[in-house]
Amino acid sequence: DRQSFLQSVTGLGQLNLFDADGESGLSDVQRSVLEAVRSSGDKSADQISIDSGVPPYQVPGVLSALQVKGLIYPSGVGRWRAAMQGGKR
């Protein structure tokens, strides 16, 4: 069916449209990265990797997934910041 197709193609199968804060269904790796981003202002992917313990090669994909969920946003070239509650900047 269409939903199964979209889940397999986009990888957004864990996205819960009824989740008010966008955090339900996050993997442990996604939670670690999100907490690292939230711990202070804006950060580079390298600093997020260090702070979260997530290998550098995994960080870009996790950042993209968190951005799609509205939990973080790019704050400059190669830098990331946590969105305010409700996915707002």
PDB file of N, CA and C in Angstrom:
ATOM      1  N   ASP A   1       0.831  -1.186   0.000  1.00  0.00           N
ATOM      2  CA  ASP A   1       0.000   0.000   0.000  1.00  0.00           C
ATOM      3  C   ASP A   1       0.876   1.250   0.000  1.00  0.00           C
ATOM      4  N   ARG A   2       0.256   2.384  -0.168  1.00  0.00           N
ATOM      5  CA  ARG A   2       0.990   3.645  -0.314  1.00  0.00           C
ATOM      6  C   ARG A   2       1.821   3.977   0.918  1.00  0.00           C
ATOM      7  N   GLN A   3       1.242   3.787   2.110  1.00  0.00           N
ATOM      8  CA  GLN A   3       1.971   4.128   3.330  1.00  0.00           C
ATOM      9  C   GLN A   3       3.223   3.261   3.487  1.00  0.00           C
ATOM     10  N   SER A   4       3.116   1.987   3.221  1.00  0.00           N
ATOM     11  CA  SER A   4       4.275   1.098   3.313  1.00  0.00           C
ATOM     12  C   SER A   4       5.353   1.511   2.327  1.00  0.00           C
ATOM     13  N   PHE A   5       4.921   1.871   1.121  1.00  0.00           N
ATOM     14  CA  PHE A   5       5.872   2.328   0.118  1.00  0.00           C
ATOM     15  C   PHE A   5       6.606   3.578   0.583  1.00  0.00           C
ATOM     16  N   LEU A   6       5.858   4.555   1.086  1.00  0.00           N
ATOM     17  CA  LEU A   6       6.470   5.802   1.546  1.00  0.00           C
ATOM     18  C   LEU A   6       7.424   5.551   2.698  1.00  0.00           C
ATOM     19  N   GLN A   7       7.064   4.668   3.617  1.00  0.00           N
ATOM     20  CA  GLN A   7       7.933   4.358   4.741  1.00  0.00           C
ATOM     21  C   GLN A   7       9.237   3.740   4.269  1.00  0.00           C
ATOM     22  N   SER A   8       9.148   2.831   3.311  1.00  0.00           N
ATOM     23  CA  SER A   8      10.360   2.168   2.849  1.00  0.00           C
ATOM     24  C   SER A   8      11.240   3.098   2.023  1.00  0.00           C
ATOM     25  N   VAL A   9      10.642   3.994   1.264  1.00  0.00           N
ATOM     26  CA  VAL A   9      11.404   4.895   0.408  1.00  0.00           C
ATOM     27  C   VAL A   9      12.014   6.044   1.199  1.00  0.00           C
ATOM     28  N   THR A  10      11.256   6.634   2.081  1.00  0.00           N
ATOM     29  CA  THR A  10      11.724   7.837   2.774  1.00  0.00           C
ATOM     30  C   THR A  10      12.404   7.569   4.100  1.00  0.00           C
ATOM     31  N   GLY A  11      12.154   6.408   4.684  1.00  0.00           N
ATOM     32  CA  GLY A  11      12.727   6.131   5.993  1.00  0.00           C
ATOM     33  C   GLY A  11      12.047   6.908   7.104  1.00  0.00           C
ATOM     34  N   LEU A  12      10.901   7.467   6.829  1.00  0.00           N
ATOM     35  CA  LEU A  12      10.186   8.256   7.829  1.00  0.00           C
ATOM     36  C   LEU A  12       9.090   7.448   8.509  1.00  0.00           C
ATOM     37  N   GLY A  13       9.191   6.144   8.451  1.00  0.00           N
ATOM     38  CA  GLY A  13       8.171   5.292   9.044  1.00  0.00           C
ATOM     39  C   GLY A  13       7.980   5.520  10.523  1.00  0.00           C
ATOM     40  N   GLN A  14       8.997   6.061  11.191  1.00  0.00           N
ATOM     41  CA  GLN A  14       8.868   6.310  12.621  1.00  0.00           C
ATOM     42  C   GLN A  14       8.235   7.659  12.924  1.00  0.00           C
ATOM     43  N   LEU A  15       8.005   8.462  11.911  1.00  0.00           N
ATOM     44  CA  LEU A  15       7.418   9.775  12.118  1.00  0.00           C
ATOM     45  C   LEU A  15       5.966   9.627  12.528  1.00  0.00           C
ATOM     46  N   ASN A  16       5.628  10.149  13.678  1.00  0.00           N
ATOM     47  CA  ASN A  16       4.265  10.081  14.189  1.00  0.00           C
ATOM     48  C   ASN A  16       3.643  11.453  14.032  1.00  0.00           C
ATOM     49  N   LEU A  17       2.704  11.578  13.111  1.00  0.00           N
ATOM     50  CA  LEU A  17       2.110  12.883  12.839  1.00  0.00           C
ATOM     51  C   LEU A  17       1.292  13.416  14.009  1.00  0.00           C
ATOM     52  N   PHE A  18       0.963  12.565  14.967  1.00  0.00           N
ATOM     53  CA  PHE A  18       0.166  12.990  16.116  1.00  0.00           C
ATOM     54  C   PHE A  18       1.036  13.224  17.342  1.00  0.00           C
ATOM     55  N   ASP A  19       2.317  13.187  17.171  1.00  0.00           N
ATOM     56  CA  ASP A  19       3.269  13.391  18.261  1.00  0.00           C
ATOM     57  C   ASP A  19       3.544  14.883  18.390  1.00  0.00           C
ATOM     58  N   ALA A  20       3.090  15.491  19.455  1.00  0.00           N
ATOM     59  CA  ALA A  20       3.171  16.947  19.607  1.00  0.00           C
ATOM     60  C   ALA A  20       4.605  17.465  19.632  1.00  0.00           C
ATOM     61  N   ASP A  21       5.519  16.737  20.261  1.00  0.00           N
ATOM     62  CA  ASP A  21       6.882  17.253  20.369  1.00  0.00           C
ATOM     63  C   ASP A  21       7.850  16.616  19.381  1.00  0.00           C
ATOM     64  N   GLY A  22       7.399  15.637  18.609  1.00  0.00           N
ATOM     65  CA  GLY A  22       8.243  15.014  17.594  1.00  0.00           C
ATOM     66  C   GLY A  22       9.271  14.054  18.135  1.00  0.00           C
ATOM     67  N   GLU A  23       9.241  13.762  19.437  1.00  0.00           N
ATOM     68  CA  GLU A  23      10.285  12.948  20.032  1.00  0.00           C
ATOM     69  C   GLU A  23       9.928  11.486  20.216  1.00  0.00           C
ATOM     70  N   SER A  24       8.663  11.113  20.125  1.00  0.00           N
ATOM     71  CA  SER A  24       8.351   9.702  20.295  1.00  0.00           C
ATOM     72  C   SER A  24       8.890   8.934  19.112  1.00  0.00           C
ATOM     73  N   GLY A  25       9.395   7.770  19.357  1.00  0.00           N
ATOM     74  CA  GLY A  25       9.939   6.952  18.288  1.00  0.00           C
ATOM     75  C   GLY A  25      11.379   7.256  17.937  1.00  0.00           C
ATOM     76  N   LEU A  26      12.043   8.155  18.660  1.00  0.00           N
ATOM     77  CA  LEU A  26      13.459   8.419  18.383  1.00  0.00           C
ATOM     78  C   LEU A  26      14.297   7.227  18.820  1.00  0.00           C
ATOM     79  N   SER A  27      15.309   6.917  18.040  1.00  0.00           N
ATOM     80  CA  SER A  27      16.247   5.867  18.429  1.00  0.00           C
ATOM     81  C   SER A  27      17.165   6.406  19.531  1.00  0.00           C
ATOM     82  N   ASP A  28      17.905   5.505  20.150  1.00  0.00           N
ATOM     83  CA  ASP A  28      18.860   5.929  21.181  1.00  0.00           C
ATOM     84  C   ASP A  28      19.912   6.870  20.590  1.00  0.00           C
ATOM     85  N   VAL A  29      20.348   6.587  19.377  1.00  0.00           N
ATOM     86  CA  VAL A  29      21.348   7.437  18.719  1.00  0.00           C
ATOM     87  C   VAL A  29      20.761   8.824  18.456  1.00  0.00           C
ATOM     88  N   GLN A  30      19.519   8.865  17.956  1.00  0.00           N
ATOM     89  CA  GLN A  30      18.878  10.160  17.701  1.00  0.00           C
ATOM     90  C   GLN A  30      18.717  10.945  18.995  1.00  0.00           C
ATOM     91  N   ARG A  31      18.334  10.285  20.073  1.00  0.00           N
ATOM     92  CA  ARG A  31      18.197  10.969  21.372  1.00  0.00           C
ATOM     93  C   ARG A  31      19.532  11.514  21.863  1.00  0.00           C
ATOM     94  N   SER A  32      20.595  10.736  21.689  1.00  0.00           N
ATOM     95  CA  SER A  32      21.927  11.191  22.109  1.00  0.00           C
ATOM     96  C   SER A  32      22.348  12.443  21.350  1.00  0.00           C
ATOM     97  N   VAL A  33      22.115  12.437  20.034  1.00  0.00           N
ATOM     98  CA  VAL A  33      22.475  13.594  19.219  1.00  0.00           C
ATOM     99  C   VAL A  33      21.609  14.790  19.595  1.00  0.00           C
ATOM    100  N   LEU A  34      20.314  14.578  19.773  1.00  0.00           N
ATOM    101  CA  LEU A  34      19.420  15.676  20.149  1.00  0.00           C
ATOM    102  C   LEU A  34      19.841  16.286  21.479  1.00  0.00           C
ATOM    103  N   GLU A  35      20.163  15.473  22.458  1.00  0.00           N
ATOM    104  CA  GLU A  35      20.609  15.996  23.750  1.00  0.00           C
ATOM    105  C   GLU A  35      21.914  16.766  23.619  1.00  0.00           C
ATOM    106  N   ALA A  36      22.815  16.297  22.762  1.00  0.00           N
ATOM    107  CA  ALA A  36      24.074  17.018  22.545  1.00  0.00           C
ATOM    108  C   ALA A  36      23.810  18.389  21.926  1.00  0.00           C
ATOM    109  N   VAL A  37      22.880  18.465  20.985  1.00  0.00           N
ATOM    110  CA  VAL A  37      22.556  19.748  20.357  1.00  0.00           C
ATOM    111  C   VAL A  37      21.896  20.667  21.380  1.00  0.00           C
ATOM    112  N   ARG A  38      21.023  20.128  22.208  1.00  0.00           N
ATOM    113  CA  ARG A  38      20.310  20.939  23.199  1.00  0.00           C
ATOM    114  C   ARG A  38      21.192  21.436  24.329  1.00  0.00           C
ATOM    115  N   SER A  39      22.330  20.806  24.544  1.00  0.00           N
ATOM    116  CA  SER A  39      23.147  21.124  25.712  1.00  0.00           C
ATOM    117  C   SER A  39      23.761  22.521  25.681  1.00  0.00           C
ATOM    118  N   SER A  40      23.829  23.142  24.524  1.00  0.00           N
ATOM    119  CA  SER A  40      24.318  24.520  24.441  1.00  0.00           C
ATOM    120  C   SER A  40      24.018  25.084  23.070  1.00  0.00           C
ATOM    121  N   GLY A  41      24.013  26.375  22.943  1.00  0.00           N
ATOM    122  CA  GLY A  41      23.786  27.122  21.712  1.00  0.00           C
ATOM    123  C   GLY A  41      23.819  26.344  20.427  1.00  0.00           C
ATOM    124  N   ASP A  42      24.671  26.742  19.505  1.00  0.00           N
ATOM    125  CA  ASP A  42      24.784  25.984  18.266  1.00  0.00           C
ATOM    126  C   ASP A  42      26.105  25.230  18.253  1.00  0.00           C
ATOM    127  N   LYS A  43      26.114  24.121  17.508  1.00  0.00           N
ATOM    128  CA  LYS A  43      27.292  23.266  17.501  1.00  0.00           C
ATOM    129  C   LYS A  43      27.583  22.765  16.100  1.00  0.00           C
ATOM    130  N   SER A  44      28.848  22.452  15.887  1.00  0.00           N
ATOM    131  CA  SER A  44      29.251  21.808  14.643  1.00  0.00           C
ATOM    132  C   SER A  44      28.963  20.311  14.750  1.00  0.00           C
ATOM    133  N   ALA A  45      28.913  19.653  13.604  1.00  0.00           N
ATOM    134  CA  ALA A  45      28.698  18.208  13.588  1.00  0.00           C
ATOM    135  C   ALA A  45      29.820  17.489  14.334  1.00  0.00           C
ATOM    136  N   ASP A  46      31.045  17.987  14.222  1.00  0.00           N
ATOM    137  CA  ASP A  46      32.164  17.365  14.940  1.00  0.00           C
ATOM    138  C   ASP A  46      31.960  17.446  16.449  1.00  0.00           C
ATOM    139  N   GLN A  47      31.538  18.612  16.943  1.00  0.00           N
ATOM    140  CA  GLN A  47      31.302  18.762  18.380  1.00  0.00           C
ATOM    141  C   GLN A  47      30.130  17.904  18.832  1.00  0.00           C
ATOM    142  N   ILE A  48      29.114  17.807  18.011  1.00  0.00           N
ATOM    143  CA  ILE A  48      27.957  16.959  18.334  1.00  0.00           C
ATOM    144  C   ILE A  48      28.402  15.505  18.438  1.00  0.00           C
ATOM    145  N   SER A  49      29.277  15.072  17.542  1.00  0.00           N
ATOM    146  CA  SER A  49      29.795  13.708  17.591  1.00  0.00           C
ATOM    147  C   SER A  49      30.545  13.463  18.899  1.00  0.00           C
ATOM    148  N   ILE A  50      31.388  14.390  19.275  1.00  0.00           N
ATOM    149  CA  ILE A  50      32.154  14.264  20.520  1.00  0.00           C
ATOM    150  C   ILE A  50      31.224  14.232  21.724  1.00  0.00           C
ATOM    151  N   ASP A  51      30.287  15.175  21.782  1.00  0.00           N
ATOM    152  CA  ASP A  51      29.407  15.291  22.942  1.00  0.00           C
ATOM    153  C   ASP A  51      28.422  14.136  23.060  1.00  0.00           C
ATOM    154  N   SER A  52      28.009  13.580  21.929  1.00  0.00           N
ATOM    155  CA  SER A  52      27.001  12.519  21.948  1.00  0.00           C
ATOM    156  C   SER A  52      27.601  11.118  21.993  1.00  0.00           C
ATOM    157  N   GLY A  53      28.861  10.994  21.587  1.00  0.00           N
ATOM    158  CA  GLY A  53      29.486   9.679  21.500  1.00  0.00           C
ATOM    159  C   GLY A  53      29.093   8.927  20.236  1.00  0.00           C
ATOM    160  N   VAL A  54      28.410   9.597  19.319  1.00  0.00           N
ATOM    161  CA  VAL A  54      27.995   8.986  18.055  1.00  0.00           C
ATOM    162  C   VAL A  54      29.122   9.173  17.046  1.00  0.00           C
ATOM    163  N   PRO A  55      29.503   8.117  16.324  1.00  0.00           N
ATOM    164  CA  PRO A  55      30.599   8.242  15.355  1.00  0.00           C
ATOM    165  C   PRO A  55      30.329   9.337  14.319  1.00  0.00           C
ATOM    166  N   PRO A  56      31.370  10.056  13.917  1.00  0.00           N
ATOM    167  CA  PRO A  56      31.208  11.171  12.981  1.00  0.00           C
ATOM    168  C   PRO A  56      30.506  10.802  11.678  1.00  0.00           C
ATOM    169  N   TYR A  57      30.702   9.590  11.187  1.00  0.00           N
ATOM    170  CA  TYR A  57      30.064   9.211   9.929  1.00  0.00           C
ATOM    171  C   TYR A  57      28.555   9.045  10.062  1.00  0.00           C
ATOM    172  N   GLN A  58      28.043   8.856  11.286  1.00  0.00           N
ATOM    173  CA  GLN A  58      26.603   8.700  11.498  1.00  0.00           C
ATOM    174  C   GLN A  58      25.889  10.028  11.745  1.00  0.00           C
ATOM    175  N   VAL A  59      26.611  11.015  12.215  1.00  0.00           N
ATOM    176  CA  VAL A  59      26.000  12.268  12.655  1.00  0.00           C
ATOM    177  C   VAL A  59      25.207  12.983  11.550  1.00  0.00           C
ATOM    178  N   PRO A  60      25.722  13.148  10.330  1.00  0.00           N
ATOM    179  CA  PRO A  60      24.941  13.869   9.310  1.00  0.00           C
ATOM    180  C   PRO A  60      23.562  13.271   9.040  1.00  0.00           C
ATOM    181  N   GLY A  61      23.479  11.958   8.963  1.00  0.00           N
ATOM    182  CA  GLY A  61      22.185  11.315   8.736  1.00  0.00           C
ATOM    183  C   GLY A  61      21.228  11.517   9.887  1.00  0.00           C
ATOM    184  N   VAL A  62      21.756  11.453  11.108  1.00  0.00           N
ATOM    185  CA  VAL A  62      20.920  11.659  12.294  1.00  0.00           C
ATOM    186  C   VAL A  62      20.447  13.110  12.342  1.00  0.00           C
ATOM    187  N   LEU A  63      21.327  14.052  12.027  1.00  0.00           N
ATOM    188  CA  LEU A  63      20.940  15.466  12.010  1.00  0.00           C
ATOM    189  C   LEU A  63      19.823  15.700  10.993  1.00  0.00           C
ATOM    190  N   SER A  64      19.938  15.087   9.843  1.00  0.00           N
ATOM    191  CA  SER A  64      18.892  15.231   8.813  1.00  0.00           C
ATOM    192  C   SER A  64      17.561  14.693   9.308  1.00  0.00           C
ATOM    193  N   ALA A  65      17.581  13.532   9.955  1.00  0.00           N
ATOM    194  CA  ALA A  65      16.342  12.943  10.474  1.00  0.00           C
ATOM    195  C   ALA A  65      15.716  13.841  11.543  1.00  0.00           C
ATOM    196  N   LEU A  66      16.546  14.403  12.413  1.00  0.00           N
ATOM    197  CA  LEU A  66      16.028  15.291  13.464  1.00  0.00           C
ATOM    198  C   LEU A  66      15.493  16.589  12.868  1.00  0.00           C
ATOM    199  N   GLN A  67      16.115  17.063  11.792  1.00  0.00           N
ATOM    200  CA  GLN A  67      15.628  18.271  11.128  1.00  0.00           C
ATOM    201  C   GLN A  67      14.258  18.003  10.505  1.00  0.00           C
ATOM    202  N   VAL A  68      14.092  16.866   9.868  1.00  0.00           N
ATOM    203  CA  VAL A  68      12.806  16.509   9.261  1.00  0.00           C
ATOM    204  C   VAL A  68      11.707  16.469  10.322  1.00  0.00           C
ATOM    205  N   LYS A  69      12.059  16.016  11.514  1.00  0.00           N
ATOM    206  CA  LYS A  69      11.086  15.956  12.609  1.00  0.00           C
ATOM    207  C   LYS A  69      10.847  17.317  13.259  1.00  0.00           C
ATOM    208  N   GLY A  70      11.598  18.339  12.822  1.00  0.00           N
ATOM    209  CA  GLY A  70      11.413  19.681  13.356  1.00  0.00           C
ATOM    210  C   GLY A  70      12.056  19.911  14.711  1.00  0.00           C
ATOM    211  N   LEU A  71      13.004  19.049  15.088  1.00  0.00           N
ATOM    212  CA  LEU A  71      13.623  19.148  16.409  1.00  0.00           C
ATOM    213  C   LEU A  71      14.893  19.986  16.413  1.00  0.00           C
ATOM    214  N   ILE A  72      15.532  20.105  15.274  1.00  0.00           N
ATOM    215  CA  ILE A  72      16.741  20.926  15.139  1.00  0.00           C
ATOM    216  C   ILE A  72      16.682  21.660  13.808  1.00  0.00           C
ATOM    217  N   TYR A  73      17.567  22.638  13.654  1.00  0.00           N
ATOM    218  CA  TYR A  73      17.665  23.357  12.380  1.00  0.00           C
ATOM    219  C   TYR A  73      19.099  23.848  12.192  1.00  0.00           C
ATOM    220  N   PRO A  74      19.513  24.033  10.935  1.00  0.00           N
ATOM    221  CA  PRO A  74      20.853  24.564  10.695  1.00  0.00           C
ATOM    222  C   PRO A  74      20.916  26.022  11.127  1.00  0.00           C
ATOM    223  N   SER A  75      21.973  26.370  11.864  1.00  0.00           N
ATOM    224  CA  SER A  75      22.107  27.740  12.369  1.00  0.00           C
ATOM    225  C   SER A  75      23.237  28.488  11.682  1.00  0.00           C
ATOM    226  N   GLY A  76      23.817  27.882  10.699  1.00  0.00           N
ATOM    227  CA  GLY A  76      24.919  28.468   9.942  1.00  0.00           C
ATOM    228  C   GLY A  76      25.575  27.350   9.164  1.00  0.00           C
ATOM    229  N   VAL A  77      26.607  27.668   8.462  1.00  0.00           N
ATOM    230  CA  VAL A  77      27.285  26.650   7.668  1.00  0.00           C
ATOM    231  C   VAL A  77      27.881  25.588   8.589  1.00  0.00           C
ATOM    232  N   GLY A  78      27.360  24.381   8.483  1.00  0.00           N
ATOM    233  CA  GLY A  78      27.872  23.266   9.280  1.00  0.00           C
ATOM    234  C   GLY A  78      27.545  23.329  10.753  1.00  0.00           C
ATOM    235  N   ARG A  79      26.592  24.165  11.148  1.00  0.00           N
ATOM    236  CA  ARG A  79      26.246  24.315  12.564  1.00  0.00           C
ATOM    237  C   ARG A  79      24.769  24.037  12.769  1.00  0.00           C
ATOM    238  N   TRP A  80      24.423  23.555  13.964  1.00  0.00           N
ATOM    239  CA  TRP A  80      23.065  23.123  14.276  1.00  0.00           C
ATOM    240  C   TRP A  80      22.609  23.662  15.616  1.00  0.00           C
ATOM    241  N   ARG A  81      21.321  23.882  15.727  1.00  0.00           N
ATOM    242  CA  ARG A  81      20.714  24.395  16.950  1.00  0.00           C
ATOM    243  C   ARG A  81      19.400  23.655  17.174  1.00  0.00           C
ATOM    244  N   ALA A  82      19.049  23.461  18.437  1.00  0.00           N
ATOM    245  CA  ALA A  82      17.784  22.810  18.775  1.00  0.00           C
ATOM    246  C   ALA A  82      16.631  23.778  18.563  1.00  0.00           C
ATOM    247  N   ALA A  83      15.534  23.256  18.038  1.00  0.00           N
ATOM    248  CA  ALA A  83      14.320  24.055  17.886  1.00  0.00           C
ATOM    249  C   ALA A  83      13.671  24.199  19.260  1.00  0.00           C
ATOM    250  N   MET A  84      12.934  25.271  19.430  1.00  0.00           N
ATOM    251  CA  MET A  84      12.185  25.442  20.670  1.00  0.00           C
ATOM    252  C   MET A  84      11.058  24.432  20.710  1.00  0.00           C
ATOM    253  N   GLN A  85      10.446  24.288  21.852  1.00  0.00           N
ATOM    254  CA  GLN A  85       9.320  23.376  22.008  1.00  0.00           C
ATOM    255  C   GLN A  85       8.295  23.643  20.910  1.00  0.00           C
ATOM    256  N   GLY A  86       7.748  22.588  20.354  1.00  0.00           N
ATOM    257  CA  GLY A  86       6.764  22.735  19.292  1.00  0.00           C
ATOM    258  C   GLY A  86       7.395  22.888  17.926  1.00  0.00           C
ATOM    259  N   GLY A  87       8.736  22.700  17.832  1.00  0.00           N
ATOM    260  CA  GLY A  87       9.407  22.734  16.544  1.00  0.00           C
ATOM    261  C   GLY A  87       9.639  24.128  15.985  1.00  0.00           C
ATOM    262  N   LYS A  88       9.568  25.167  16.824  1.00  0.00           N
ATOM    263  CA  LYS A  88       9.776  26.533  16.347  1.00  0.00           C
ATOM    264  C   LYS A  88      11.208  26.958  16.624  1.00  0.00           C
ATOM    265  N   ARG A  89      11.696  27.875  15.807  1.00  0.00           N
ATOM    266  CA  ARG A  89      13.072  28.381  15.991  1.00  0.00           C
ATOM    267  C   ARG A  89      13.113  29.468  17.021  1.00  0.00           C
TER     268      ARG A  89
END
